[in-house]
Each structure stands twice: as C-alpha cells, then as structure tokens.
Amino acid sequence: MPLPKTLIIGQPFNNDFGGGITQANLFGGWDKNKIAVVSTDHMFNNLNTEICDTYYILGKEEYKWLFPFNLIQRNVPSGQRIVKANSHTIVASSASGKTNWRAKIVNEYFYPFLEYVGLFHGISKLNLSDKLKKWIEEYNPDVIYAQAPTRELVLFCTRVQAYIKKPMVYHVMDDWPSTISQKGLFKNYWHKKIDRELRVLIGKSTVLLSISNAMAEEYKKRYGRDFITFHNPIEMEFWKSHQRKNYELKDMPSVLYAGRIGPGIQTTLETLAMAIDKVNKQFNSSVQFFLQTKDKPSWVENYKCVQHKPLVAYSELPRVFAEADFLYLPYDFSKESIRFIKYSMPTKAPEYMMSGTPVIVFGPAETALVMDALQNNWAKVVTENNIEVLAEAINTIVTDQNLRKQVATNAIRIAETNYDSVKVRSRFREVISSIASSFNNIENVKK
C-alpha cells in the first residue's frame, strides 16, 4: 500500500521536544515528498532534516492578536521554508544552553498573569490565510496528522480539516486537557470551553492516537472514542551501538539524568541529589549525579555530588547513556504534576531501556511510567516521595550487581518487544494508509 501524502500540523521534526522525536521515529522512512509540516516559528530549530524539509511557518498572515498585544509580537513572515540538511540542525551545546531572559520573563511572569486575569487563551487566533490555503491546495495532502496541545492549535486543526475535508489523525502526547486551565479567576470557564472545543476536534478526527495504554483506557472513558497507543519507537541498531553489557561499577559510580526540566520534572531532581549525598555520607561512597540539561538549576551548587553537563547531539546519546552506571527517570509528586504526566510515557524511556544501563524510576505509583516499570521489572522503582527510601534504593542497586544486571536485561527485552521502530512503524503506516485509502475509495464511489 503506497504511503499517503501527509500534512502535519503543530509539531516540527525537531530534537528538542518529545513530540518531535516521537514523530520523527514514527515517520522514519516516509517519502520526503509526501510529508509537509505547518508549524510556528518558535519551534523551528534543531530540526531532523532526514525526515522532512518542507515547512510552512505560521506568521503574521495567520496569527491575529488582540490589541494591544499585537503591538509587541514579533513580525514573523508567513510562508514556505525549505530546510536544507544541516542548515537548521543545531547541535545542543553549552552555548545553546544560555538562558533566554525574554522568554523566561514571558513564560514565568507575563503568561501566568494573563492566565490569572482570564486573557491567556483568548488573546491570539490562528486563521487560514489565503497564502496558506493556496499552499495546502497545491500540496494536496491525503491525510492530516496533528499534535495540538493548546487551544489555538485545537481550533486551527479543526479549521484546516473543515477546509480540505481530508481524514485527520490526532495524537496526544500528555494529558494537557487536565492541566491547561488550572489557575486564575476564569479557570472553570476556560476548562469547560476548551473541553467543548477539543471534543469537536476529536469528533472530526478519523483516528485517535495516545502515548500510552493507560491514556487510551482513560480517554475511552472520558471522550467515548477508541485511542490507539503509539509511543516513541527506537532504532535498535542505533541504541545497540554502545549498549552496556558490563555491570561492574566505576570507583565513582555515576547516575545520569538527561533531558528537560519543566512540568512534572523539577523537585525530584533535587531529591535525588539529597539522597545521593546521604548515601555517600552514610556509606562512605562516592556516587556522582550528572545533570545533563539545557539550564543549570540554582540548587546544583548546594550538593557535592552534582555536576551539571551541557546537552549533546542526539547521535551521542547511546554512548553517553552507556557510559553512565545508572540512568534516572523521575516524575514529581505534586497533584498538578500528576495530572499532567499521569498517562504519559517519557520519550526517553525506551532509549534508557535499550541502553543496557540500569534505570532508577522515582515517581507516583499511579502514573503510566511507574506502573509499566513495576509490571515488567525493567527498573529499580521507588514510589514513595521520601529521601530516606530513595537513598536506600540507591544503596541497594549500587551494592547488588545481580539486581543491576536483572533490571537492565529485562529493560532490553521489553524495549526489543514493544519499541522496535521496524515493527511500530509498520503498524503506524498501516493505520495512516488505511484511512487514506478508505477515504479515497469513498470519494471515488461518489464520483
């Protein structure tokens, strides 16, 4: 069955976001001339040009802002951008890790203020400009694939689908509908309004995809539709290239966390630092905690065991993960964090698993990640938000080589079974191709 021309809305193929990495791994091997992306400019960096090089950037002709917010917005040109290999593939380094103070002020102060006064979800709107309509018509997609975790993207996807009247696939990466309106004077108003709008999008979608089985089960109850689970698949040979096979420890064993710091993952990073310091002091050991993140948290200097490292290129991750003695996969325990991450599976989870390095999972028992790790025994799991308990778990896995080998071996087996990109892509292509084929057959009958 030939692969359909697919219009992707919302998420570019970048290496900065789990959605971009997952998308790239799902669409790997697709014909380049059969993939085009419509996205915003602020996500247009660190692109994976092997998958797609044709983009339409939503700019001043599509974005409409209320006065006076229109006066302070960047004047981004709308239109197609052809991305050449390596021209926008920025390797993450210490330079790229510098704080953008404008973005920090906007995200931490300005946007929360707008949310509190009830303006955040209504100050901008994405329209289908004549330029965008012409571009979509010329591209003439067979199917739409969308990731839409904001109100304006939900409405935009609905508008695009209504305009071109092609089947749409909607893929949910985390339970954003539960957390999108949790603050401010008008939170109940916006929660109900966005829920209604999302249900319209769900109703317009031919196929719905989730990121975990737990999410699929919950969304079936919540929205009355079946969701098919597609999590991030991985390239087996890529991750086997440096796969760890030796479970003896270095004189100074290292625990590595590599990834983002943000919603759902903040306080448990410092909790690990406290626990490792406790282990080192109590047992006279020298365990290190390597924090490989874009920004260096202010608390790092408070702990002897912590070292901050800059991000590295994605191609370096198999080596980096295998060189660590342990990999840390945490989730925060706050109610707000649990609402956000409860049904998610981190993009890095199968990558951690396939690395062969023992994984330490620290998070609430009710999350999809923890339930999966416990059920399949692919990590040392701690579900109690307690420094003493976490320290005890760290000491146990540091001193027990058989345990390290057992969880790492199980992790590899589970990754090979559930996350092999060859198997997952085949199933993904079948889903996308079948809805495009069914739609075309119906249209041919009408003619």
CSV table of C-alpha atoms in Angstrom, one decimal:
chain,number,residue,atom,x,y,z
A,1,MET,CA,0.0,0.0,0.0
A,2,PRO,CA,1.6,3.4,-1.0
A,3,LEU,CA,2.3,5.9,1.7
A,4,PRO,CA,-0.2,8.8,1.6
A,5,LYS,CA,0.8,12.5,1.4
A,6,THR,CA,0.6,13.7,4.9
A,7,LEU,CA,0.1,17.2,6.2
A,8,ILE,CA,1.5,17.5,9.8
A,9,ILE,CA,0.1,20.3,11.9
A,10,GLY,CA,1.7,21.7,15.0
A,11,GLN,CA,4.9,19.7,15.7
A,12,PRO,CA,8.0,20.0,13.5
A,13,PHE,CA,10.5,17.2,13.3
A,14,ASN,CA,12.9,18.6,15.9
A,15,ASN,CA,15.1,17.1,18.6
A,16,ASP,CA,14.1,19.5,21.4
A,17,PHE,CA,10.7,18.0,22.2
A,18,GLY,CA,9.5,14.5,22.9
A,19,GLY,CA,6.7,15.1,20.4
A,20,GLY,CA,9.2,15.9,17.7
A,21,ILE,CA,11.4,12.9,18.4
A,22,THR,CA,8.4,10.5,18.6
A,23,GLN,CA,7.0,11.9,15.4
A,24,ALA,CA,10.4,11.5,13.6
A,25,ASN,CA,10.7,7.9,14.7
A,26,LEU,CA,7.1,7.1,13.6
A,27,PHE,CA,7.5,8.7,10.2
A,28,GLY,CA,11.0,7.4,9.6
A,29,GLY,CA,11.5,6.2,6.0
A,30,TRP,CA,8.4,8.0,4.7
A,31,ASP,CA,8.9,9.6,1.3
A,32,LYS,CA,10.1,13.1,1.8
A,33,ASN,CA,7.9,14.5,-0.9
A,34,LYS,CA,4.9,13.1,0.9
A,35,ILE,CA,5.5,14.9,4.2
A,36,ALA,CA,4.9,18.6,4.8
A,37,VAL,CA,4.6,20.5,8.2
A,38,VAL,CA,2.7,23.5,9.3
A,39,SER,CA,4.2,24.9,12.5
A,40,THR,CA,5.0,28.0,14.4
A,41,ASP,CA,8.4,29.8,14.1
A,42,HIS,CA,9.4,29.4,17.8
A,43,MET,CA,9.6,25.6,17.4
A,44,PHE,CA,11.6,25.9,14.2
A,45,ASN,CA,15.0,24.8,15.4
A,46,ASN,CA,17.2,21.7,15.9
A,47,LEU,CA,15.3,20.1,13.0
A,48,ASN,CA,15.7,16.5,11.8
A,49,THR,CA,16.0,17.1,8.1
A,50,GLU,CA,16.3,13.4,7.3
A,51,ILE,CA,12.5,13.1,7.7
A,52,CYS,CA,11.1,16.3,6.3
A,53,ASP,CA,12.5,19.5,4.7
A,54,THR,CA,9.2,21.2,3.7
A,55,TYR,CA,7.6,23.6,6.2
A,56,TYR,CA,5.0,26.3,6.2
A,57,ILE,CA,5.7,28.8,9.0
A,58,LEU,CA,2.6,30.3,10.6
A,59,GLY,CA,3.3,34.0,10.8
A,60,LYS,CA,1.8,37.5,10.6
A,61,GLU,CA,-0.8,36.4,7.9
A,62,GLU,CA,-2.2,33.7,10.1
A,63,TYR,CA,-1.7,35.0,13.6
A,64,LYS,CA,-4.2,37.6,14.8
A,65,TRP,CA,-3.6,39.2,18.2
A,66,LEU,CA,-5.9,41.3,20.2
A,67,PHE,CA,-4.9,44.9,20.8
A,68,PRO,CA,-2.5,45.9,22.5
A,69,PHE,CA,-0.8,42.5,22.3
A,70,ASN,CA,-0.4,42.8,18.6
A,71,LEU,CA,2.0,45.7,19.1
A,72,ILE,CA,4.6,43.6,21.0
A,73,GLN,CA,4.6,40.5,18.9
A,74,ARG,CA,7.5,39.5,16.5
A,75,ASN,CA,6.7,40.2,12.9
A,76,VAL,CA,7.3,36.6,11.6
A,77,PRO,CA,6.9,36.2,7.8
A,78,SER,CA,4.3,33.6,6.8
A,79,GLY,CA,5.1,31.0,4.1
A,80,GLN,CA,7.0,28.0,3.0
A,81,ARG,CA,10.6,27.3,4.1
A,82,ILE,CA,12.7,24.6,2.5
A,83,VAL,CA,15.2,23.4,5.1
A,84,LYS,CA,18.5,22.1,3.7
A,85,ALA,CA,20.4,19.4,5.6
A,86,ASN,CA,22.5,20.9,8.4
A,87,SER,CA,21.2,24.4,7.8
A,88,HIS,CA,18.9,24.4,10.9
A,89,THR,CA,20.1,21.3,12.7
A,90,ILE,CA,21.6,23.0,15.7
A,91,VAL,CA,23.7,20.8,18.0
A,92,ALA,CA,22.8,21.4,21.6
A,93,SER,CA,25.8,22.7,23.5
A,94,SER,CA,26.7,25.0,26.4
A,95,ALA,CA,26.1,28.0,24.1
A,96,SER,CA,22.6,26.9,23.3
A,97,GLY,CA,22.0,26.4,27.0
A,98,LYS,CA,22.2,30.1,27.8
A,99,THR,CA,19.1,31.5,29.3
A,100,ASN,CA,16.8,33.5,27.1
A,101,TRP,CA,15.8,36.1,29.6
A,102,ARG,CA,13.0,37.5,27.4
A,103,ALA,CA,11.4,34.0,27.1
A,104,LYS,CA,11.9,33.5,30.8
A,105,ILE,CA,10.1,36.7,31.8
A,106,VAL,CA,7.3,36.0,29.4
A,107,ASN,CA,6.8,32.3,30.5
A,108,GLU,CA,7.2,32.8,34.2
A,109,TYR,CA,5.5,36.2,34.8
A,110,PHE,CA,3.7,37.6,31.8
A,111,TYR,CA,1.8,34.4,30.7
A,112,PRO,CA,0.8,33.4,34.3
A,113,PHE,CA,-0.6,37.0,34.8
A,114,LEU,CA,-2.6,36.7,31.6
A,115,GLU,CA,-3.9,33.3,32.7
A,116,TYR,CA,-4.9,34.7,36.1
A,117,VAL,CA,-7.0,37.5,34.6
A,118,GLY,CA,-8.5,35.2,32.0
A,119,LEU,CA,-6.9,36.5,28.9
A,120,PHE,CA,-4.3,33.9,28.1
A,121,HIS,CA,-6.4,31.5,26.0
A,122,GLY,CA,-8.1,34.3,24.0
A,123,ILE,CA,-5.5,36.9,23.0
A,124,SER,CA,-4.5,35.2,19.8
A,125,LYS,CA,-6.1,33.2,17.0
A,126,LEU,CA,-4.7,31.2,14.1
A,127,ASN,CA,-6.6,31.7,10.8
A,128,LEU,CA,-6.3,30.1,7.4
A,129,SER,CA,-4.8,32.9,5.3
A,130,ASP,CA,-5.2,32.9,1.5
A,131,LYS,CA,-1.5,32.2,1.3
A,132,LEU,CA,-1.8,29.1,3.5
A,133,LYS,CA,-4.9,27.9,1.7
A,134,LYS,CA,-3.1,28.1,-1.7
A,135,TRP,CA,-0.1,26.3,-0.3
A,136,ILE,CA,-2.3,23.5,1.2
A,137,GLU,CA,-4.2,23.2,-2.1
A,138,GLU,CA,-1.0,22.9,-4.1
A,139,TYR,CA,0.4,20.3,-1.7
A,140,ASN,CA,-2.9,18.4,-1.8
A,141,PRO,CA,-2.5,16.0,1.2
A,142,ASP,CA,-4.3,12.7,1.5
A,143,VAL,CA,-4.4,12.8,5.3
A,144,ILE,CA,-3.7,15.2,8.3
A,145,TYR,CA,-1.6,14.2,11.3
A,146,ALA,CA,-1.9,16.6,14.2
A,147,GLN,CA,-0.4,17.2,17.7
A,148,ALA,CA,-2.4,20.1,19.2
A,149,PRO,CA,-1.8,20.7,23.0
A,150,THR,CA,-3.1,24.3,23.0
A,151,ARG,CA,-6.5,25.9,22.4
A,152,GLU,CA,-5.4,27.9,19.4
A,153,LEU,CA,-3.9,24.7,17.7
A,154,VAL,CA,-7.0,22.7,18.6
A,155,LEU,CA,-9.2,25.3,16.8
A,156,PHE,CA,-6.7,25.7,14.0
A,157,CYS,CA,-6.6,21.9,13.3
A,158,THR,CA,-10.4,21.9,13.2
A,159,ARG,CA,-10.4,24.8,10.7
A,160,VAL,CA,-7.9,23.1,8.4
A,161,GLN,CA,-9.8,19.8,8.4
A,162,ALA,CA,-13.0,21.6,7.7
A,163,TYR,CA,-11.4,23.4,4.8
A,164,ILE,CA,-9.7,20.5,3.0
A,165,LYS,CA,-12.1,17.8,4.2
A,166,LYS,CA,-9.5,15.1,4.5
A,167,PRO,CA,-9.2,12.4,7.2
A,168,MET,CA,-7.3,13.5,10.3
A,169,VAL,CA,-5.2,11.6,12.9
A,170,TYR,CA,-4.9,13.3,16.3
A,171,HIS,CA,-2.1,12.2,18.5
A,172,VAL,CA,-2.0,13.1,22.2
A,173,MET,CA,1.4,13.2,24.0
A,174,ASP,CA,0.4,14.1,27.5
A,175,ASP,CA,-2.8,14.8,29.4
A,176,TRP,CA,-2.8,18.5,28.7
A,177,PRO,CA,-6.6,18.8,28.7
A,178,SER,CA,-6.5,18.2,32.5
A,179,THR,CA,-4.0,20.9,33.2
A,180,ILE,CA,-4.5,23.6,30.5
A,181,SER,CA,-6.8,25.7,32.8
A,182,GLN,CA,-5.9,25.2,36.4
A,183,LYS,CA,-5.3,28.8,37.6
A,184,GLY,CA,-6.9,32.2,37.5
A,185,LEU,CA,-10.3,33.7,38.1
A,186,PHE,CA,-11.8,32.2,35.0
A,187,LYS,CA,-10.3,28.7,35.1
A,188,ASN,CA,-13.6,26.9,35.2
A,189,TYR,CA,-14.9,28.9,32.2
A,190,TRP,CA,-11.8,28.1,30.1
A,191,HIS,CA,-11.7,24.5,31.2
A,192,LYS,CA,-15.3,23.9,30.0
A,193,LYS,CA,-14.9,25.9,26.8
A,194,ILE,CA,-11.6,24.2,25.8
A,195,ASP,CA,-13.1,20.8,26.6
A,196,ARG,CA,-16.0,21.5,24.2
A,197,GLU,CA,-13.6,22.6,21.5
A,198,LEU,CA,-11.4,19.6,22.0
A,199,ARG,CA,-14.4,17.3,21.7
A,200,VAL,CA,-15.2,18.9,18.3
A,201,LEU,CA,-11.7,18.1,17.2
A,202,ILE,CA,-11.9,14.6,18.5
A,203,GLY,CA,-15.2,14.2,16.6
A,204,LYS,CA,-13.7,15.4,13.4
A,205,SER,CA,-10.7,13.0,13.7
A,206,THR,CA,-10.9,9.7,11.8
A,207,VAL,CA,-8.3,8.0,14.1
A,208,LEU,CA,-7.2,9.0,17.6
A,209,LEU,CA,-3.7,8.0,19.0
A,210,SER,CA,-2.5,8.0,22.6
A,211,ILE,CA,1.0,7.9,24.0
A,212,SER,CA,0.3,5.0,26.5
A,213,ASN,CA,-2.2,2.2,27.1
A,214,ALA,CA,-3.2,3.9,30.4
A,215,MET,CA,-4.1,7.1,28.4
A,216,ALA,CA,-6.1,5.1,25.9
A,217,GLU,CA,-8.2,3.5,28.6
A,218,GLU,CA,-8.8,6.8,30.4
A,219,TYR,CA,-9.7,8.7,27.2
A,220,LYS,CA,-12.1,6.0,26.1
A,221,LYS,CA,-14.0,6.7,29.3
A,222,ARG,CA,-13.6,10.5,29.1
A,223,TYR,CA,-14.3,11.0,25.4
A,224,GLY,CA,-16.2,7.9,24.3
A,225,ARG,CA,-13.7,7.1,21.5
A,226,ASP,CA,-11.1,4.4,21.0
A,227,PHE,CA,-7.5,5.6,21.1
A,228,ILE,CA,-4.7,3.5,19.5
A,229,THR,CA,-1.4,3.6,21.5
A,230,PHE,CA,1.7,4.7,19.7
A,231,HIS,CA,4.7,5.5,21.9
A,232,ASN,CA,8.2,6.6,20.8
A,233,PRO,CA,9.8,3.7,18.8
A,234,ILE,CA,13.6,3.5,18.6
A,235,GLU,CA,16.2,2.3,16.2
A,236,MET,CA,17.5,-0.9,17.6
A,237,GLU,CA,20.9,-0.9,15.9
A,238,PHE,CA,21.5,2.8,16.8
A,239,TRP,CA,21.0,2.1,20.5
A,240,LYS,CA,22.8,-1.2,20.4
A,241,SER,CA,25.9,0.6,19.0
A,242,HIS,CA,27.1,1.4,22.6
A,243,GLN,CA,24.8,-0.9,24.6
A,244,ARG,CA,26.2,-1.5,28.1
A,245,LYS,CA,27.0,-5.2,28.9
A,246,ASN,CA,29.3,-4.9,31.9
A,247,TYR,CA,27.6,-4.3,35.3
A,248,GLU,CA,30.6,-3.7,37.4
A,249,LEU,CA,30.8,-0.2,38.7
A,250,LYS,CA,33.5,2.5,38.5
A,251,ASP,CA,35.2,3.7,41.6
A,252,MET,CA,33.0,6.8,41.5
A,253,PRO,CA,29.6,5.4,40.1
A,254,SER,CA,27.5,7.9,38.2
A,255,VAL,CA,23.8,8.5,38.0
A,256,LEU,CA,22.7,10.4,34.9
A,257,TYR,CA,19.6,12.4,34.2
A,258,ALA,CA,19.5,13.7,30.6
A,259,GLY,CA,16.6,15.8,29.3
A,260,ARG,CA,14.2,18.6,30.1
A,261,ILE,CA,13.4,20.4,33.4
A,262,GLY,CA,9.8,21.5,33.4
A,263,PRO,CA,6.2,20.5,34.3
A,264,GLY,CA,6.2,17.2,36.1
A,265,ILE,CA,10.1,17.0,36.4
A,266,GLN,CA,11.6,19.5,38.8
A,267,THR,CA,11.6,18.8,42.5
A,268,THR,CA,12.5,15.1,42.1
A,269,LEU,CA,15.8,16.0,40.5
A,270,GLU,CA,16.9,17.8,43.7
A,271,THR,CA,15.5,15.0,45.8
A,272,LEU,CA,18.0,12.6,44.1
A,273,ALA,CA,20.8,15.0,44.9
A,274,MET,CA,19.8,14.9,48.6
A,275,ALA,CA,19.5,11.1,48.6
A,276,ILE,CA,22.9,10.6,46.9
A,277,ASP,CA,24.6,13.0,49.4
A,278,LYS,CA,23.0,10.9,52.2
A,279,VAL,CA,24.3,7.6,50.7
A,280,ASN,CA,27.8,9.0,50.2
A,281,LYS,CA,27.9,10.2,53.8
A,282,GLN,CA,26.4,7.2,55.4
A,283,PHE,CA,28.3,4.5,53.5
A,284,ASN,CA,31.4,6.4,52.7
A,285,SER,CA,30.8,6.0,49.0
A,286,SER,CA,31.4,8.4,46.0
A,287,VAL,CA,28.3,8.3,43.9
A,288,GLN,CA,28.0,11.2,41.4
A,289,PHE,CA,24.9,12.8,39.9
A,290,PHE,CA,25.3,14.1,36.4
A,291,LEU,CA,22.6,16.5,35.4
A,292,GLN,CA,22.6,17.0,31.6
A,293,THR,CA,20.0,19.7,30.9
A,294,LYS,CA,19.7,22.9,28.9
A,295,ASP,CA,19.7,25.1,32.0
A,296,LYS,CA,21.7,24.7,35.2
A,297,PRO,CA,19.4,24.7,38.2
A,298,SER,CA,20.3,27.1,41.0
A,299,TRP,CA,20.4,24.3,43.6
A,300,VAL,CA,23.2,22.4,41.9
A,301,GLU,CA,25.9,24.2,43.9
A,302,ASN,CA,24.4,23.1,47.2
A,303,TYR,CA,25.4,19.4,46.7
A,304,LYS,CA,28.8,17.9,46.5
A,305,CYS,CA,27.7,15.0,44.3
A,306,VAL,CA,26.1,17.0,41.5
A,307,GLN,CA,27.8,18.1,38.3
A,308,HIS,CA,25.9,19.9,35.5
A,309,LYS,CA,26.8,19.0,31.9
A,310,PRO,CA,25.7,20.6,28.7
A,311,LEU,CA,23.4,18.9,26.3
A,312,VAL,CA,25.0,16.8,23.5
A,313,ALA,CA,23.9,15.9,20.0
A,314,TYR,CA,21.3,13.2,19.8
A,315,SER,CA,23.7,11.0,17.9
A,316,GLU,CA,25.9,11.0,21.0
A,317,LEU,CA,23.2,9.7,23.4
A,318,PRO,CA,23.8,5.9,23.1
A,319,ARG,CA,27.4,6.4,24.1
A,320,VAL,CA,26.6,8.9,26.9
A,321,PHE,CA,23.8,6.6,28.3
A,322,ALA,CA,26.0,3.5,28.2
A,323,GLU,CA,28.9,5.3,30.0
A,324,ALA,CA,26.7,6.1,33.0
A,325,ASP,CA,26.4,3.5,35.7
A,326,PHE,CA,22.7,4.4,36.3
A,327,LEU,CA,20.0,6.4,34.5
A,328,TYR,CA,17.5,8.4,36.4
A,329,LEU,CA,13.8,8.7,35.3
A,330,PRO,CA,11.8,10.8,37.7
A,331,TYR,CA,8.3,12.3,38.0
A,332,ASP,CA,7.2,14.9,40.5
A,333,PHE,CA,4.7,14.0,43.2
A,334,SER,CA,2.6,17.2,43.3
A,335,LYS,CA,-1.1,17.0,42.4
A,336,GLU,CA,-0.6,19.3,39.5
A,337,SER,CA,2.4,17.3,38.1
A,338,ILE,CA,0.5,14.0,38.4
A,339,ARG,CA,-2.4,15.5,36.4
A,340,PHE,CA,0.0,16.5,33.7
A,341,ILE,CA,2.1,13.3,33.5
A,342,LYS,CA,-0.2,10.6,34.8
A,343,TYR,CA,-0.9,9.0,31.4
A,344,SER,CA,2.4,9.9,29.7
A,345,MET,CA,5.4,7.7,28.9
A,346,PRO,CA,8.6,9.7,28.6
A,347,THR,CA,10.2,9.7,25.1
A,348,LYS,CA,13.5,8.7,26.7
A,349,ALA,CA,12.0,5.7,28.5
A,350,PRO,CA,12.7,3.1,25.7
A,351,GLU,CA,16.0,4.8,24.9
A,352,TYR,CA,17.1,4.4,28.6
A,353,MET,CA,15.8,0.8,28.5
A,354,MET,CA,17.7,-0.1,25.3
A,355,SER,CA,21.0,1.5,26.5
A,356,GLY,CA,21.6,-1.5,28.8
A,357,THR,CA,22.3,0.8,31.8
A,358,PRO,CA,20.3,0.1,34.9
A,359,VAL,CA,17.4,2.6,35.3
A,360,ILE,CA,16.1,4.1,38.6
A,361,VAL,CA,12.5,5.2,38.3
A,362,PHE,CA,11.2,7.6,41.0
A,363,GLY,CA,7.6,8.7,40.8
A,364,PRO,CA,3.9,8.3,41.9
A,365,ALA,CA,2.6,4.8,41.7
A,366,GLU,CA,-0.5,5.8,39.7
A,367,THR,CA,1.5,7.1,36.7
A,368,ALA,CA,1.7,5.0,33.5
A,369,LEU,CA,5.5,5.1,33.6
A,370,VAL,CA,5.8,3.6,37.1
A,371,MET,CA,3.0,1.0,36.5
A,372,ASP,CA,4.8,-0.2,33.4
A,373,ALA,CA,8.2,-0.3,35.1
A,374,LEU,CA,6.8,-2.3,38.0
A,375,GLN,CA,4.8,-4.7,35.9
A,376,ASN,CA,7.7,-5.5,33.7
A,377,ASN,CA,10.5,-5.1,36.3
A,378,TRP,CA,12.7,-3.1,34.0
A,379,ALA,CA,13.9,-0.6,36.6
A,380,LYS,CA,14.6,-0.1,40.3
A,381,VAL,CA,11.4,1.7,41.3
A,382,VAL,CA,10.7,4.0,44.2
A,383,THR,CA,7.1,5.2,44.6
A,384,GLU,CA,7.3,6.9,48.0
A,385,ASN,CA,8.3,10.6,48.0
A,386,ASN,CA,10.9,10.1,50.7
A,387,ILE,CA,14.6,10.9,50.7
A,388,GLU,CA,15.4,8.0,53.1
A,389,VAL,CA,13.5,5.5,50.9
A,390,LEU,CA,15.2,6.8,47.7
A,391,ALA,CA,18.6,6.7,49.4
A,392,GLU,CA,18.0,3.1,50.5
A,393,ALA,CA,17.1,2.1,47.0
A,394,ILE,CA,20.2,3.7,45.5
A,395,ASN,CA,22.4,1.9,48.0
A,396,THR,CA,20.7,-1.4,47.2
A,397,ILE,CA,21.3,-1.2,43.5
A,398,VAL,CA,24.8,0.2,44.0
A,399,THR,CA,25.8,-2.8,46.1
A,400,ASP,CA,23.8,-5.5,44.2
A,401,GLN,CA,25.4,-6.4,40.8
A,402,ASN,CA,22.8,-9.2,40.2
A,403,LEU,CA,20.0,-6.7,40.6
A,404,ARG,CA,21.7,-4.3,38.1
A,405,LYS,CA,22.0,-7.0,35.5
A,406,GLN,CA,18.5,-8.3,36.1
A,407,VAL,CA,16.7,-4.9,35.6
A,408,ALA,CA,18.9,-4.0,32.7
A,409,THR,CA,18.4,-7.3,30.9
A,410,ASN,CA,14.6,-7.0,31.4
A,411,ALA,CA,14.6,-3.5,30.1
A,412,ILE,CA,16.4,-4.5,26.9
A,413,ARG,CA,13.9,-7.4,26.4
A,414,ILE,CA,10.9,-5.1,26.8
A,415,ALA,CA,12.4,-2.5,24.5
A,416,GLU,CA,13.0,-5.0,21.8
A,417,THR,CA,9.5,-6.4,22.1
A,418,ASN,CA,7.5,-3.1,22.4
A,419,TYR,CA,9.6,-0.3,20.9
A,420,ASP,CA,11.3,-1.7,17.8
A,421,SER,CA,10.9,1.0,15.2
A,422,VAL,CA,10.6,-1.5,12.4
A,423,LYS,CA,7.6,-3.2,14.0
A,424,VAL,CA,6.0,0.0,15.3
A,425,ARG,CA,6.4,1.9,12.0
A,426,SER,CA,4.8,-0.9,10.1
A,427,ARG,CA,1.8,-0.7,12.3
A,428,PHE,CA,1.7,3.1,12.1
A,429,ARG,CA,1.9,3.1,8.4
A,430,GLU,CA,-0.9,0.6,8.1
A,431,VAL,CA,-3.1,2.8,10.3
A,432,ILE,CA,-2.4,6.0,8.3
A,433,SER,CA,-2.5,4.3,4.9
A,434,SER,CA,-5.8,2.5,5.6
A,435,ILE,CA,-7.7,5.7,6.5
A,436,ALA,CA,-6.4,7.5,3.4
A,437,SER,CA,-7.3,4.5,1.2
A,438,SER,CA,-10.8,4.2,2.7
A,439,PHE,CA,-11.4,7.9,2.2
A,440,ASN,CA,-10.2,7.8,-1.5
A,441,ASN,CA,-12.4,4.7,-2.1
A,442,ILE,CA,-15.5,6.6,-0.8
A,443,GLU,CA,-14.7,9.7,-2.9
A,444,ASN,CA,-14.3,7.5,-6.0
A,445,VAL,CA,-17.7,5.9,-5.4
A,446,LYS,CA,-19.2,9.4,-5.0
A,447,LYS,CA,-17.8,10.4,-8.4
